[in-house]
Coordinates of C-alpha atoms and ligand atoms in Angstrom, one line a residue:
Chain A
X1 CA 11.6 -72.2 -44.7
X2 CA 13.7 -70.1 -42.5
X3 CA 11.4 -69.1 -39.2
X4 CA 9.9 -65.6 -39.5
X5 CA 11.6 -63.0 -36.2
X6 CA 9.0 -59.8 -36.9
X7 CA 6.4 -59.9 -38.8
X8 CA 4.3 -57.1 -39.8
X9 CA 0.8 -56.4 -41.8
X10 CA -0.4 -53.0 -42.6
X11 CA 1.4 -50.4 -41.2
X12 CA -0.2 -47.2 -40.6
X13 CA 1.9 -44.0 -38.8
X14 CA 1.6 -40.8 -38.8
X15 CA 3.0 -38.1 -37.8
X16 CA 0.0 -36.0 -36.5
X17 CA -1.8 -35.9 -39.5
X18 CA 0.9 -36.6 -42.2
X19 CA 0.7 -40.5 -42.3
X20 CA 4.8 -42.2 -43.2
X21 CA 3.8 -44.8 -43.6
X22 CA 0.5 -45.9 -45.6
X23 CA 0.4 -49.9 -45.4
X24 CA 3.6 -51.4 -45.3
X25 CA 3.1 -55.6 -45.1
X26 CA 7.7 -56.5 -44.3
X27 CA 8.8 -59.8 -42.6
X28 CA 12.6 -60.5 -41.0
X29 CA 13.7 -63.8 -41.4
X30 CA 15.6 -65.5 -38.6
X31 CA 19.7 -64.8 -39.2
X32 CA 19.1 -62.4 -42.3
X33 CA 20.2 -59.8 -43.5
X34 CA 17.7 -57.6 -44.6
X35 CA 18.1 -53.6 -46.3
X36 CA 15.8 -50.5 -46.1
X37 CA 16.5 -48.8 -49.6
X38 CA 15.3 -46.1 -50.5
X39 CA 15.1 -42.6 -51.7
X40 CA 15.5 -40.1 -48.4
X41 CA 11.8 -39.0 -46.9
X42 CA 11.0 -42.1 -47.5
X43 CA 9.8 -43.3 -44.3
X44 CA 12.5 -46.0 -43.7
X45 CA 13.9 -44.4 -40.7
X46 CA 10.7 -44.2 -39.9
X47 CA 9.7 -48.0 -39.9
X48 CA 12.4 -48.9 -38.4
X49 CA 11.8 -47.3 -35.4
X50 CA 8.8 -48.8 -35.1
X51 CA 10.1 -51.4 -34.6
X52 CA 11.9 -51.3 -30.9
X53 CA 8.6 -49.0 -30.5
X54 CA 12.1 -45.2 -30.5
X55 CA 8.8 -43.2 -31.9
X56 CA 7.1 -43.5 -28.2
X57 CA 9.9 -40.6 -27.5
X58 CA 7.9 -38.1 -30.2
X59 CA 4.6 -36.5 -29.8
X60 CA 1.8 -36.7 -31.6
X61 CA 2.5 -39.9 -32.9
X62 CA -0.6 -42.7 -34.3
X63 CA 0.6 -46.2 -35.2
X64 CA -1.7 -49.4 -36.6
X65 CA -1.0 -51.9 -37.4
X66 CA -0.6 -55.4 -36.3
X67 CA 3.8 -56.0 -35.7
X68 CA 5.2 -59.4 -33.5
X69 CA 8.1 -59.9 -32.1
X70 CA 7.6 -63.9 -32.4
X71 CA 4.7 -64.3 -31.1
X72 CA 4.4 -61.0 -28.7
X73 CA 2.5 -57.5 -30.3
X74 CA 4.5 -55.7 -29.9
X75 CA 2.1 -52.6 -29.2
X76 CA -0.2 -54.7 -27.0
X77 CA -0.8 -52.4 -23.7
X78 CA 0.8 -55.3 -21.3
X79 CA 4.6 -55.2 -24.1
X80 CA 7.5 -54.2 -21.7
X81 CA 9.1 -51.7 -23.6
X82 CA 12.1 -52.3 -21.2
X83 CA 12.4 -56.0 -22.1
X84 CA 11.1 -54.9 -25.9
X85 CA 14.5 -53.0 -26.4
X86 CA 17.0 -55.7 -25.1
X87 CA 16.0 -58.0 -27.0
X88 CA 15.6 -55.7 -31.4
X89 CA 19.1 -53.2 -30.1
X90 CA 19.5 -50.1 -32.3
X91 CA 22.0 -48.6 -34.4
X92 CA 21.7 -44.7 -34.9
X93 CA 23.5 -43.2 -37.6
X94 CA 25.6 -40.8 -36.0
X95 CA 28.0 -42.5 -34.4
X96 CA 26.5 -41.2 -30.4
X97 CA 28.6 -43.2 -27.7
X98 CA 28.6 -41.9 -24.1
X99 CA 30.6 -39.5 -23.2
X100 CA 32.0 -42.6 -20.3
X101 CA 35.0 -44.8 -21.1
X102 CA 34.9 -47.6 -23.7
X103 CA 34.2 -49.9 -20.7
X104 CA 31.6 -47.7 -19.7
X105 CA 30.0 -48.1 -23.1
X106 CA 30.3 -51.4 -23.6
X107 CA 28.5 -52.5 -20.3
X108 CA 26.3 -50.2 -19.8
X109 CA 22.9 -52.3 -20.7
X110 CA 24.3 -54.7 -18.7
X111 CA 25.4 -52.3 -15.5
X112 CA 21.1 -51.3 -16.3
X113 CA 20.4 -55.3 -16.3
X114 CA 22.2 -55.0 -12.8
X115 CA 25.3 -57.2 -14.2
X116 CA 27.7 -56.0 -11.2
X117 CA 30.4 -59.2 -10.9
X118 CA 33.5 -58.1 -13.1
X119 CA 34.4 -60.7 -14.4
X120 CA 31.6 -61.1 -16.1
X121 CA 31.0 -57.0 -17.2
X122 CA 35.1 -57.9 -18.2
X123 CA 33.9 -60.8 -20.7
X124 CA 31.5 -59.4 -22.5
X125 CA 33.2 -56.8 -23.2
X126 CA 35.5 -57.8 -24.6
X127 CA 33.2 -60.7 -26.5
X128 CA 31.4 -58.1 -28.0
X129 CA 34.5 -55.6 -29.1
X130 CA 35.6 -58.5 -30.6
X131 CA 32.4 -59.0 -32.0
X132 CA 32.3 -55.8 -33.3
X133 CA 35.8 -56.1 -35.0
X134 CA 37.8 -53.4 -33.0
X135 CA 39.4 -55.6 -29.8
X136 CA 43.1 -55.3 -31.0
X137 CA 42.9 -51.5 -31.7
X138 CA 41.2 -50.2 -27.9
X139 CA 41.8 -53.5 -25.8
X140 CA 45.2 -50.6 -24.4
X141 CA 42.7 -48.1 -24.1
X142 CA 39.4 -49.5 -22.6
X143 CA 39.0 -47.6 -19.8
X144 CA 40.1 -43.5 -22.7
X145 CA 37.4 -41.5 -22.7
X146 CA 35.1 -43.0 -26.4
X147 CA 34.5 -39.9 -27.9
X148 CA 38.9 -40.5 -27.8
X149 CA 38.7 -42.6 -31.2
X150 CA 37.4 -41.8 -34.6
X151 CA 34.7 -41.9 -36.3
X152 CA 34.4 -45.2 -37.5
X153 CA 35.8 -46.4 -34.2
X154 CA 32.9 -45.0 -32.6
X155 CA 30.4 -46.8 -34.5
X156 CA 31.9 -49.8 -33.7
X157 CA 32.0 -49.9 -29.9
X158 CA 27.9 -48.7 -30.3
X159 CA 27.9 -51.1 -32.0
X160 CA 29.6 -53.6 -29.6
X161 CA 27.5 -51.5 -26.9
X162 CA 23.9 -53.4 -28.3
X163 CA 26.1 -56.9 -28.3
X164 CA 27.1 -56.5 -25.0
X165 CA 23.0 -57.1 -24.0
X166 CA 22.8 -59.9 -26.2
X167 CA 19.6 -59.0 -28.3
X168 CA 17.9 -61.4 -30.6
X169 CA 17.7 -58.3 -33.4
X170 CA 19.6 -55.4 -34.4
X171 CA 18.7 -52.6 -36.2
X172 CA 20.8 -49.8 -38.0
X173 CA 20.6 -46.5 -39.6
X174 CA 22.4 -45.8 -41.9
X175 CA 25.5 -46.8 -39.7
X176 CA 27.8 -46.3 -41.7
X177 CA 27.2 -42.7 -43.8
X178 CA 28.5 -40.6 -41.9
X179 CA 31.3 -42.4 -42.2
X180 CA 34.4 -42.8 -44.7
X181 CA 35.1 -45.9 -46.7
X182 CA 37.5 -48.5 -45.6
X183 CA 35.0 -47.6 -42.5
X184 CA 31.8 -48.8 -44.0
X185 CA 33.8 -51.3 -45.4
X186 CA 34.7 -52.8 -41.7
X187 CA 31.1 -52.6 -40.4
X188 CA 29.9 -54.3 -43.5
X189 CA 32.0 -57.1 -42.5
X190 CA 31.4 -57.2 -40.0
X191 CA 27.7 -57.5 -40.0
X192 CA 28.1 -60.3 -42.1
X193 CA 30.3 -62.0 -39.3
X194 CA 27.1 -61.1 -37.0
X195 CA 24.7 -62.8 -39.7
X196 CA 24.5 -66.1 -37.6
X197 CA 24.3 -65.0 -34.2
X198 CA 21.6 -62.3 -35.4
X199 CA 19.4 -61.2 -37.3
X200 CA 19.5 -57.8 -38.9
X201 CA 17.5 -55.1 -40.2
X202 CA 20.6 -51.8 -42.1
X203 CA 18.5 -49.1 -43.5
X204 CA 21.0 -47.8 -46.0
X205 CA 21.0 -45.1 -48.1
X206 CA 23.9 -46.8 -50.4
X207 CA 22.6 -49.2 -53.1
X208 CA 26.2 -51.2 -53.8
X209 CA 26.2 -52.1 -49.2
X210 CA 22.6 -53.2 -49.5
X211 CA 23.5 -55.3 -53.2
X212 CA 27.5 -56.2 -50.9
X213 CA 25.7 -57.7 -47.6
X214 CA 22.5 -57.9 -47.6
X215 CA 19.6 -61.2 -48.3
X216 CA 16.5 -59.1 -48.2
X217 CA 15.7 -56.1 -49.7
X218 CA 12.8 -54.1 -48.7
X219 CA 12.5 -50.7 -51.4
X220 CA 9.9 -48.6 -49.7
X221 CA 8.8 -45.1 -51.6
X222 CA 6.7 -42.2 -50.5
X223 CA 6.2 -44.4 -47.0
X224 CA 4.6 -46.7 -49.6
X225 CA 6.7 -50.3 -49.7
X226 CA 6.9 -51.0 -53.5
X227 CA 8.9 -54.0 -53.2
X228 CA 10.4 -57.3 -50.9
X229 CA 12.4 -60.2 -52.9
X230 CA 15.3 -61.4 -52.5
X231 CA 18.4 -59.0 -52.7
X232 CA 20.1 -60.3 -56.5
X233 CA 16.3 -61.2 -57.2
X234 CA 15.2 -57.3 -56.7
X235 CA 19.1 -56.1 -58.0
X236 CA 18.8 -58.3 -61.2
X237 CA 14.9 -58.3 -62.0
X238 CA 13.3 -56.4 -60.0
X239 CA 9.4 -57.2 -61.0
X240 CA 8.0 -53.4 -60.5
X241 CA 9.6 -50.0 -63.2
X242 CA 9.8 -47.3 -59.6
X243 CA 12.1 -50.9 -58.6
X244 CA 14.5 -50.7 -61.7
X245 CA 14.2 -47.0 -61.9
X246 CA 15.3 -46.1 -58.7
X247 CA 18.1 -48.9 -58.4
X248 CA 19.1 -47.5 -62.6
X249 CA 20.0 -44.5 -60.7
X250 CA 16.9 -42.6 -62.8
X251 CA 15.6 -40.8 -59.3
X252 CA 16.2 -40.9 -55.0
Chain B
X1 CA 52.4 4.9 -60.2
X2 CA 50.0 4.3 -61.3
X3 CA 46.2 4.9 -60.2
X4 CA 45.7 1.3 -59.3
X5 CA 48.5 0.7 -57.1
X6 CA 47.6 3.8 -56.1
X7 CA 44.7 2.7 -55.0
X8 CA 45.7 -0.2 -52.9
X9 CA 48.5 1.7 -51.4
X10 CA 46.2 3.6 -49.9
X11 CA 43.9 2.8 -47.1
X12 CA 40.4 1.8 -47.7
X13 CA 37.3 3.3 -45.8
X14 CA 36.4 0.1 -44.4
X15 CA 40.2 -0.3 -43.0
X16 CA 40.2 3.3 -41.9
X17 CA 36.4 2.2 -39.9
X18 CA 38.2 -1.6 -39.3
X19 CA 40.8 1.0 -37.5
X20 CA 38.9 3.3 -35.1
X21 CA 36.5 0.2 -34.3
X22 CA 38.9 -1.5 -32.6
X23 CA 40.9 1.1 -31.1
X24 CA 37.8 2.1 -29.3
X25 CA 36.7 -1.9 -28.1
X26 CA 40.3 -1.2 -27.2
X27 CA 39.8 1.4 -24.8
X28 CA 36.5 -0.6 -23.7
X29 CA 38.6 -2.5 -22.3
X30 CA 42.1 -1.0 -21.0
X31 CA 39.0 1.0 -19.5
X32 CA 36.9 -2.1 -17.2
X33 CA 40.9 -3.9 -16.1
X34 CA 42.4 -0.5 -15.1
X35 CA 39.4 -0.5 -13.2
X36 CA 39.2 -4.0 -11.5
X37 CA 43.0 -3.5 -11.3
X38 CA 43.3 -0.1 -9.5
X39 CA 40.7 -1.9 -7.0
X40 CA 42.9 -4.1 -6.7
X41 CA 45.1 -2.5 -5.4
X42 CA 43.6 -0.3 -3.6
X43 CA 42.3 -3.1 -1.3
X44 CA 45.3 -4.8 -1.5
X45 CA 46.5 -1.9 -0.4
X46 CA 44.7 -1.5 2.1
X47 CA 44.2 -4.6 3.3
X48 CA 47.6 -5.7 3.7
X49 CA 48.5 -2.0 6.0
X50 CA 47.1 -4.6 9.4
X51 CA 50.2 -7.0 8.5
X52 CA 52.9 -4.2 7.2
X53 CA 51.7 -0.9 9.8
X54 CA 50.3 -2.7 12.5
X55 CA 52.6 -5.4 12.7
X56 CA 49.6 -7.9 12.5
X57 CA 50.8 -12.0 12.5
X58 CA 49.3 -12.6 9.0
X59 CA 48.3 -16.8 10.6
X60 CA 47.4 -14.9 14.2
X61 CA 45.4 -12.8 11.9
X62 CA 43.6 -15.4 9.9
X63 CA 43.1 -18.7 13.3
X64 CA 43.0 -16.2 15.8
X65 CA 38.8 -15.8 17.4
X66 CA 38.8 -13.2 20.1
X67 CA 37.5 -9.9 17.1
X68 CA 37.9 -6.7 19.0
X69 CA 40.4 -4.0 16.8
X70 CA 39.4 -0.8 19.4
X71 CA 41.4 -3.1 22.7
X72 CA 44.8 -4.2 22.8
X73 CA 45.2 -7.7 24.5
X74 CA 47.1 -7.8 28.2
X75 CA 50.7 -8.3 25.6
X76 CA 49.0 -4.9 24.3
X77 CA 48.8 -6.7 20.9
X78 CA 45.5 -5.3 19.2
X79 CA 42.6 -8.3 18.6
X80 CA 42.0 -9.0 15.3
X81 CA 41.6 -12.5 14.8
X82 CA 39.4 -13.2 11.9
X83 CA 38.6 -17.4 12.3
X84 CA 34.7 -16.5 13.4
X85 CA 34.1 -14.6 10.7
X86 CA 36.5 -17.1 8.2
X87 CA 34.0 -19.6 9.6
X88 CA 30.4 -18.5 10.0
X89 CA 31.1 -17.6 5.7
X90 CA 32.0 -21.1 4.7
X91 CA 29.5 -22.4 7.3
X92 CA 26.8 -20.6 5.6
X93 CA 28.2 -20.8 2.0
X94 CA 28.7 -24.7 2.9
X95 CA 25.5 -25.2 4.2
X96 CA 23.2 -23.4 2.2
X97 CA 25.2 -25.0 -1.3
X98 CA 24.3 -28.7 0.8
X99 CA 20.5 -28.1 1.0
X100 CA 20.5 -26.0 -2.5
X101 CA 21.8 -28.4 -5.2
X102 CA 19.2 -31.0 -4.1
X103 CA 16.4 -29.2 -4.6
X104 CA 17.6 -27.5 -8.0
X105 CA 19.1 -30.4 -9.7
X106 CA 15.7 -31.7 -8.5
X107 CA 13.9 -28.8 -9.7
X108 CA 15.0 -28.9 -13.1
X109 CA 14.5 -33.1 -13.3
X110 CA 11.5 -32.2 -13.8
X111 CA 11.5 -29.2 -15.7
X112 CA 13.7 -30.5 -18.6
X113 CA 12.9 -34.0 -18.5
X114 CA 10.1 -34.8 -17.2
X115 CA 7.2 -32.0 -17.6
X116 CA 9.5 -30.0 -20.2
X117 CA 5.7 -27.8 -20.3
X118 CA 4.5 -27.4 -16.8
X119 CA 8.4 -26.4 -16.0
X120 CA 8.3 -23.7 -19.1
X121 CA 5.0 -22.3 -18.2
X122 CA 5.5 -21.9 -14.2
X123 CA 8.7 -22.4 -13.2
X124 CA 10.2 -21.0 -15.2
X125 CA 8.8 -17.2 -15.0
X126 CA 9.0 -18.2 -10.9
X127 CA 12.3 -18.5 -10.9
X128 CA 13.3 -15.9 -12.6
X129 CA 11.4 -14.2 -10.9
X130 CA 13.1 -15.2 -7.8
X131 CA 16.6 -13.7 -9.3
X132 CA 14.7 -10.3 -9.3
X133 CA 13.8 -10.1 -5.8
X134 CA 16.5 -8.2 -3.7
X135 CA 17.8 -9.8 -1.1
X136 CA 17.0 -6.9 1.5
X137 CA 13.3 -8.0 0.9
X138 CA 14.5 -12.5 1.9
X139 CA 16.8 -10.7 4.9
X140 CA 13.3 -8.7 5.4
X141 CA 11.6 -12.7 4.9
X142 CA 14.7 -14.3 7.1
X143 CA 14.1 -12.2 10.2
X144 CA 10.3 -12.0 10.1
X145 CA 9.6 -15.3 9.4
X146 CA 12.5 -18.2 9.2
X147 CA 14.4 -16.0 13.0
X148 CA 10.9 -16.3 14.7
X149 CA 10.4 -20.2 13.8
X150 CA 14.2 -21.7 14.5
X151 CA 13.8 -19.6 18.4
X152 CA 10.0 -21.7 18.4
X153 CA 11.8 -24.7 17.9
X154 CA 14.7 -24.6 18.3
X155 CA 15.1 -21.8 21.8
X156 CA 17.7 -19.2 21.9
X157 CA 17.6 -16.0 20.1
X158 CA 17.1 -17.9 16.4
X159 CA 19.5 -15.2 14.9
X160 CA 22.3 -17.8 13.4
X161 CA 24.2 -20.4 10.8
X162 CA 20.9 -21.9 11.1
X163 CA 19.3 -18.9 9.6
X164 CA 21.5 -17.4 7.3
X165 CA 21.7 -20.8 5.1
X166 CA 18.1 -21.1 5.2
X167 CA 17.9 -17.5 3.6
X168 CA 20.7 -18.2 1.5
X169 CA 20.0 -21.5 0.3
X170 CA 16.7 -20.2 -0.5
X171 CA 17.8 -17.1 -2.6
X172 CA 20.7 -19.2 -4.5
X173 CA 18.4 -22.2 -5.5
X174 CA 17.2 -19.7 -8.3
X175 CA 20.7 -19.5 -9.8
X176 CA 21.5 -23.3 -9.4
X177 CA 18.3 -24.0 -10.6
X178 CA 18.5 -22.0 -13.6
X179 CA 22.4 -23.3 -14.5
X180 CA 21.3 -27.4 -14.0
X181 CA 18.2 -26.8 -16.5
X182 CA 21.4 -25.0 -19.0
X183 CA 23.2 -27.8 -17.9
X184 CA 20.5 -30.4 -18.2
X185 CA 19.6 -29.0 -21.6
X186 CA 22.6 -29.1 -22.9
X187 CA 23.5 -33.4 -23.0
X188 CA 22.4 -34.1 -26.3
X189 CA 18.8 -36.1 -27.1
X190 CA 20.9 -38.7 -29.3
X191 CA 22.2 -40.0 -25.4
X192 CA 18.9 -40.5 -24.1
X193 CA 17.8 -42.0 -27.1
X194 CA 21.0 -44.6 -27.1
X195 CA 21.0 -45.4 -23.4
X196 CA 16.4 -46.0 -23.7
X197 CA 16.9 -47.9 -26.9
X198 CA 19.8 -50.3 -24.4
X199 CA 16.6 -50.3 -22.3
X200 CA 17.8 -48.3 -19.9
X201 CA 14.0 -46.6 -18.0
X202 CA 13.9 -42.8 -17.9
X203 CA 14.5 -43.0 -15.0
X204 CA 17.9 -45.1 -14.8
X205 CA 18.0 -42.5 -18.3
X206 CA 18.6 -39.5 -16.6
X207 CA 20.6 -40.7 -13.8
X208 CA 23.6 -42.9 -15.3
X209 CA 23.4 -40.7 -18.5
X210 CA 22.2 -37.3 -18.7
X211 CA 23.9 -36.7 -14.8
X212 CA 26.3 -38.1 -15.7
X213 CA 27.2 -36.1 -19.0
X214 CA 26.3 -32.6 -17.6
X215 CA 28.0 -33.0 -14.6
X216 CA 30.9 -30.1 -15.0
X217 CA 27.7 -27.9 -15.9
X218 CA 25.4 -28.5 -12.8
X219 CA 29.5 -27.9 -10.2
X220 CA 29.5 -25.3 -12.3
X221 CA 26.3 -24.1 -11.0
X222 CA 26.6 -24.9 -7.5
X223 CA 29.9 -22.9 -7.2
X224 CA 28.2 -19.8 -9.0
X225 CA 25.5 -20.2 -6.6
X226 CA 28.9 -20.9 -3.6
X227 CA 30.4 -17.3 -5.2
X228 CA 27.2 -15.2 -3.9
X229 CA 26.3 -16.5 -1.2
X230 CA 29.8 -16.0 -0.2
X231 CA 29.8 -12.7 -1.3
X232 CA 25.8 -11.9 0.1
X233 CA 26.1 -9.7 3.2
X234 CA 22.2 -7.7 3.8
X235 CA 20.1 -10.5 4.3
X236 CA 23.1 -12.6 6.0
X237 CA 23.3 -9.3 7.8
X238 CA 19.9 -9.1 9.4
X239 CA 19.6 -12.6 10.7
X240 CA 23.1 -14.3 11.4
X241 CA 23.4 -12.4 14.9
X242 CA 26.6 -10.1 14.3
X243 CA 28.2 -11.6 17.2
X244 CA 31.9 -11.9 16.1
X245 CA 32.4 -15.0 18.6
X246 CA 33.1 -18.6 17.1
X247 CA 29.9 -20.1 16.2
X248 CA 29.2 -22.9 19.4
X249 CA 26.4 -24.0 17.2
X250 CA 24.2 -23.5 14.3
X251 CA 21.5 -21.5 17.0
X252 CA 24.7 -19.4 18.3
X253 CA 24.6 -15.7 17.1
X254 CA 27.8 -15.0 15.0
X255 CA 29.0 -13.0 11.8
X256 CA 30.7 -13.7 8.0
X257 CA 33.6 -10.7 6.3
X258 CA 31.0 -9.9 4.6
X259 CA 28.2 -9.1 8.1
X260 CA 31.3 -7.6 10.1
X261 CA 32.5 -5.3 6.8
X262 CA 29.3 -4.2 6.6
X263 CA 28.6 -3.4 9.7
X264 CA 31.2 -1.6 10.5
X265 CA 32.9 0.5 8.0
X266 CA 31.6 3.1 8.7
X267 CA 31.8 3.4 12.3
X268 CA 36.2 3.7 11.7
X269 CA 38.0 5.8 11.3
X270 CA 40.7 5.5 7.4
X271 CA 44.1 4.8 7.9
X272 CA 42.8 3.0 12.1
X273 CA 43.3 -0.5 12.4
X274 CA 40.1 -0.4 13.3
X275 CA 39.2 0.3 9.0
X276 CA 42.6 -1.9 8.1
X277 CA 41.4 -4.7 9.4
X278 CA 37.8 -5.0 7.7
X279 CA 39.8 -4.3 4.6
X280 CA 41.7 -7.3 5.5
X281 CA 38.9 -8.4 5.7
X282 CA 37.7 -6.9 2.2
X283 CA 41.1 -8.9 1.2
X284 CA 40.7 -12.2 1.8
X285 CA 37.1 -11.8 0.6
X286 CA 37.7 -10.7 -3.1
X287 CA 40.5 -13.7 -2.7
X288 CA 38.4 -15.8 -2.3
X289 CA 36.0 -14.2 -4.9
X290 CA 39.1 -15.4 -7.4
X291 CA 39.5 -18.8 -5.8
X292 CA 35.4 -19.2 -6.7
X293 CA 36.1 -17.4 -10.1
X294 CA 38.8 -20.5 -10.7
X295 CA 37.4 -23.5 -9.8
X296 CA 34.6 -23.2 -12.5
X297 CA 36.8 -22.6 -14.7
X298 CA 38.8 -25.5 -14.2
X299 CA 35.6 -27.4 -14.0
X300 CA 34.5 -25.4 -17.5
X301 CA 38.5 -27.3 -18.7
X302 CA 38.1 -31.1 -17.5
X303 CA 34.2 -30.9 -18.8
X304 CA 35.4 -30.1 -21.5
X305 CA 38.4 -32.4 -22.0
X306 CA 35.2 -35.0 -21.2
X307 CA 33.9 -34.4 -24.1
Ligands
LIG401 N1 9.7 -36.5 -36.1 C1 8.6 -36.3 -36.9 N2 7.9 -36.0 -37.2 C2 7.0 -35.2 -38.6 N3 7.7 -35.9 -39.8 C3 8.4 -36.7 -39.4 C4 9.4 -37.2 -38.3 N4 10.8 -37.9 -39.0 C5 9.6 -38.0 -40.1 N5 9.2 -37.6 -40.7 C6 8.3 -38.1 -41.6 O1 8.5 -38.7 -42.5 C7 8.7 -39.2 -43.4 C8 10.1 -39.9 -43.6 O2 11.0 -40.1 -42.5 P1 12.3 -41.0 -42.1 O3 11.1 -41.8 -41.6 O4 13.2 -39.6 -41.9 O5 12.6 -41.1 -44.0 P2 14.0 -41.6 -44.2 O6 14.6 -41.7 -43.3 O7 13.4 -43.1 -45.3 O8 14.6 -41.0 -44.7 C9 9.2 -37.5 -43.9 O9 8.7 -36.9 -44.9 C10 9.6 -37.1 -42.8 O10 9.3 -35.3 -43.0
LIG402 MG1 16.0 -42.5 -42.6

């Protein structure tokens, strides 16, 4: 039995009057990759952004339910959001490196936490860029602007930037949808390497990607969680008719 | 010739219209270019006459501190040392920019990051209003409020660089603020999200990402403000004391290039040394505003390259 890192029960989310999530129960195991799939607009990003409280930034959002990171209630009034986000890192759909050097991008989170020691920072840069499988490509130009890199390289720098903070959970919201197939494969392989050290939750529009890299898959439809199971089981023998229709490409 | 070929060869109506439009805009552009060139030529020919016709040494013009073109010194040389005005102009410009920048950045951060609602509702209209107030009003307020206040606090006459700085500070604040607001708003949302998602506080996000990404835009705003301060004549003239002397301190009467120009140009005879010397000051002003422009372009280019 694997340890559960994140548990969520009866999660509802309202954008004003619109109920975007209608009661989600979903748990995530340690050192697994969980994929969230479903047609666009079904609430995948919305759910993902609940887990590091990024929805707090949107005015008029109301969230109910019980969402916990280990034993800590993420939405308890005394939760330190800044500390939470250090434990639950996020990679966005569009590569969004800061307009700084590659080095400054990777150490950004550490500097926020007050780390100043040069050797610590240097070491973190090397480790994180290696983990993100981009060290060899950028090791000679760490002080060039991160914006001079290709989209796929930028996305891997963004992943390194998250890894440098040493989070426990990494959320990825369609991290490869803006990238070419080769860059996508590189990122998929990297995520498989990272699985042993992190809990990874990835939203993907791409069912094949989900089947290639994930241990578990959650299928969302119109704000509901339709099915959640081992990826193999779900792709081979879906329990729900809607899942079967979606996987066989009948809609979405 | 077959009709299709004939039609192809004949220029269509829209092609003719296009041609006409091009001609009209070309004409307008050349007119503007000619006017600008004429201004440059005129100011330069007058301004350079001081050095070529009246044989004033360029270096002594820039470095001597006695300005009385009507009176020759003991050696019979004209006394046209523009240093007091140069110091005055640069003094009020840099000081007002130094004072205005933190206020402008603070106000802009408030308007964009902290309370956009209140910023839009209250501060934005106030700033637009401030931009529209004619400079004579600022000068008048400076004269009737700032100068007496300085006299009261520091003694002396109250006229001087400090008063000029204060008036210019208020005058350029709205310009710098609104350009800083634009620069901050232009910083993409996803930079802020990335910083927050990495465990940044709101303040860390503003100071380390937003301000840094907006820096070229903010600097451009500051230089714009400086250009405005450097060229402002009336309001400064009303509070600076108009003594063409090297200022000893911030509260002794001084003068700027513009204040000497506006107070002197009507009282001199065209073609005389006194008049030519004023044109030399005008030329200096023109060159400086050109320099400000170049700096703004250069900052813009550097900002682009980083992207
Ligand atoms: N900021 C927002 N305000 C209002 N509605 C939103 C907002 N963000 C998303 N939605 C709505 O919530 C639903 C789920 O969106 P999202 O989570 O982005 O879907 P997905 O990531 O699965 O494509 C959609 O109907 C979308 O229109
Ligand atoms: Mg989405």
